[in-house]
Amino acid sequence: MSIGHTLLGLLESGPRHGYDLKRAFDEKFGHDRPLHYGQVYSTMSRLLKNGLVVVDGIEAGGGPERKRYAITDAGITDVAQWLATPEKPEPYLQSTLYTKVVLALLTGRGAAELLDTQRAEHLRLMRELTRRKKDGDLADQLICDHALFHLEADLRWLELTAARLDRLAEEIRR
């Protein structure tokens, strides 16, 4: 996820302080990975330097000054271009899981047990996401569905690999 573009998009509804941006980000996108304040302010500093935001006001308070940021026309254009650009599909052609299976076979360890353990972990996470989806709002349901579909694809791969372990072992030991 592009944090800079996400913060710019949040600014399109109006100027905000860094604290407000963090809170909005965490509420909409950061359920599982909230932003750190330092990440917000370093990103805003970069966006300011690149002319995508301006400081719309500074408020003095009991602590450090609070800057209020506003998106510029260049920032709006940048967000529009980012939204219009499709994300590159990520083929998992060199996954850690595949590497573990091959290394288990090469070293005489139990690749089938590795796959069984991974399958159990996937199923555990799928149960957790299904519970979260049931109790969540529409945004949570969509996020959980996305994760569940990826986990289902992984499970299909685990089953296919388990069925082909003997053949894979023969090929990699040549």
Short mmCIF file of C-alpha atoms in Angstrom, two decimals, residues 35-160:
data_model
loop_
_atom_site.label_atom_id
_atom_site.label_comp_id
_atom_site.label_asym_id
_atom_site.label_seq_id
_atom_site.Cartn_x
_atom_site.Cartn_y
_atom_site.Cartn_z
CA LEU A 35 0.65 3.69 11.24
CA HIS A 36 3.32 4.99 13.55
CA TYR A 37 3.30 8.73 14.13
CA GLY A 38 6.85 8.98 12.81
CA GLN A 39 5.73 7.35 9.59
CA VAL A 40 2.95 9.92 9.16
CA TYR A 41 5.23 12.89 9.76
CA SER A 42 8.10 11.62 7.60
CA THR A 43 5.63 10.92 4.79
CA MET A 44 4.06 14.37 5.16
CA SER A 45 7.53 15.95 5.09
CA ARG A 46 8.29 14.15 1.82
CA LEU A 47 4.92 15.14 0.31
CA LEU A 48 5.56 18.75 1.36
CA LYS A 49 9.03 18.71 -0.22
CA ASN A 50 7.55 17.28 -3.44
CA GLY A 51 4.86 19.97 -3.62
CA LEU A 52 1.96 17.56 -3.16
CA VAL A 53 0.82 19.18 0.10
CA VAL A 54 1.21 22.58 1.76
CA VAL A 55 1.08 23.64 5.37
CA ASP A 56 -2.37 25.21 5.67
CA GLY A 57 -1.88 26.47 9.20
CA ILE A 58 0.10 26.05 12.39
CA GLU A 59 -1.45 25.90 15.84
CA ALA A 60 0.44 26.35 19.06
CA GLY A 61 -0.55 24.14 21.93
CA GLY A 62 0.74 22.62 25.13
CA GLY A 63 3.28 20.62 23.14
CA PRO A 64 4.91 21.02 19.77
CA GLU A 65 3.25 23.15 17.10
CA ARG A 66 0.59 21.32 15.14
CA LYS A 67 0.78 21.70 11.37
CA ARG A 68 -2.38 21.38 9.35
CA TYR A 69 -1.75 19.99 5.86
CA ALA A 70 -3.75 20.56 2.68
CA ILE A 71 -3.43 18.78 -0.64
CA THR A 72 -2.28 20.79 -3.66
CA ASP A 73 -3.54 20.51 -7.23
CA ALA A 74 -0.40 18.50 -8.00
CA GLY A 75 -1.30 16.19 -5.10
CA ILE A 76 -4.82 15.68 -6.43
CA THR A 77 -3.41 14.87 -9.87
CA ASP A 78 -0.94 12.44 -8.31
CA VAL A 79 -3.70 10.59 -6.41
CA ALA A 80 -5.87 10.45 -9.55
CA GLN A 81 -3.00 8.93 -11.54
CA TRP A 82 -2.25 6.43 -8.78
CA LEU A 83 -5.90 5.36 -8.56
CA ALA A 84 -6.10 4.96 -12.35
CA THR A 85 -2.97 2.78 -12.51
CA PRO A 86 -3.71 -0.93 -12.06
CA GLU A 87 -1.72 -2.77 -9.44
CA LYS A 88 0.74 -5.31 -10.81
CA PRO A 89 -0.52 -8.80 -10.04
CA GLU A 90 2.02 -10.46 -7.77
CA PRO A 91 2.84 -13.94 -8.96
CA TYR A 92 4.33 -15.90 -6.11
CA LEU A 93 6.94 -17.57 -8.24
CA GLN A 94 9.54 -17.79 -5.48
CA SER A 95 7.61 -18.14 -2.28
CA THR A 96 9.20 -18.93 1.05
CA LEU A 97 6.88 -21.89 1.38
CA TYR A 98 8.13 -23.43 -1.87
CA THR A 99 11.72 -22.87 -0.72
CA LYS A 100 10.99 -24.64 2.57
CA VAL A 101 9.47 -27.64 0.77
CA VAL A 102 12.47 -28.00 -1.55
CA LEU A 103 14.97 -27.59 1.30
CA ALA A 104 13.08 -30.13 3.42
CA LEU A 105 13.33 -32.62 0.55
CA LEU A 106 16.99 -31.83 -0.12
CA THR A 107 17.94 -32.25 3.54
CA GLY A 108 15.89 -35.37 4.21
CA ARG A 109 13.42 -33.63 6.48
CA GLY A 110 9.67 -34.20 6.36
CA ALA A 111 8.21 -32.08 3.58
CA ALA A 112 4.79 -33.70 4.05
CA GLU A 113 4.82 -32.72 7.73
CA LEU A 114 5.83 -29.19 6.75
CA LEU A 115 2.85 -29.01 4.38
CA ASP A 116 0.51 -30.42 7.06
CA THR A 117 1.70 -27.87 9.60
CA GLN A 118 1.27 -25.06 7.09
CA ARG A 119 -2.19 -26.31 6.15
CA ALA A 120 -3.20 -26.27 9.83
CA GLU A 121 -1.92 -22.71 10.20
CA HIS A 122 -3.81 -21.58 7.11
CA LEU A 123 -7.01 -23.19 8.39
CA ARG A 124 -6.57 -21.57 11.81
CA LEU A 125 -6.20 -18.14 10.22
CA MET A 126 -9.16 -18.79 7.92
CA ARG A 127 -11.35 -19.58 10.95
CA GLU A 128 -10.19 -16.38 12.64
CA LEU A 129 -10.88 -14.29 9.54
CA THR A 130 -14.30 -15.91 9.09
CA ARG A 131 -15.22 -14.94 12.68
CA ARG A 132 -13.96 -11.41 12.11
CA LYS A 133 -15.88 -11.20 8.84
CA LYS A 134 -19.10 -12.34 10.53
CA ASP A 135 -18.85 -9.64 13.20
CA GLY A 136 -17.40 -6.89 11.00
CA ASP A 137 -18.77 -4.06 8.95
CA LEU A 138 -18.72 -4.15 5.15
CA ALA A 139 -15.12 -2.85 4.95
CA ASP A 140 -13.95 -5.58 7.33
CA GLN A 141 -15.90 -8.19 5.36
CA LEU A 142 -14.24 -7.14 2.09
CA ILE A 143 -10.76 -7.12 3.64
CA CYS A 144 -11.36 -10.56 5.16
CA ASP A 145 -12.74 -11.91 1.86
CA HIS A 146 -9.58 -10.74 0.06
CA ALA A 147 -7.38 -12.52 2.59
CA LEU A 148 -9.58 -15.64 2.60
CA PHE A 149 -9.43 -15.97 -1.19
CA HIS A 150 -5.62 -15.81 -1.07
CA LEU A 151 -5.50 -18.38 1.72
CA GLU A 152 -7.82 -20.67 -0.29
CA ALA A 153 -5.44 -20.44 -3.25
CA ASP A 154 -2.54 -21.29 -0.93
CA LEU A 155 -4.46 -24.32 0.37
CA ARG A 156 -5.01 -25.55 -3.18
CA TRP A 157 -1.27 -25.21 -3.78
CA LEU A 158 -0.50 -27.10 -0.55
CA GLU A 159 -2.77 -29.97 -1.64
CA LEU A 160 -1.29 -30.08 -5.14
#
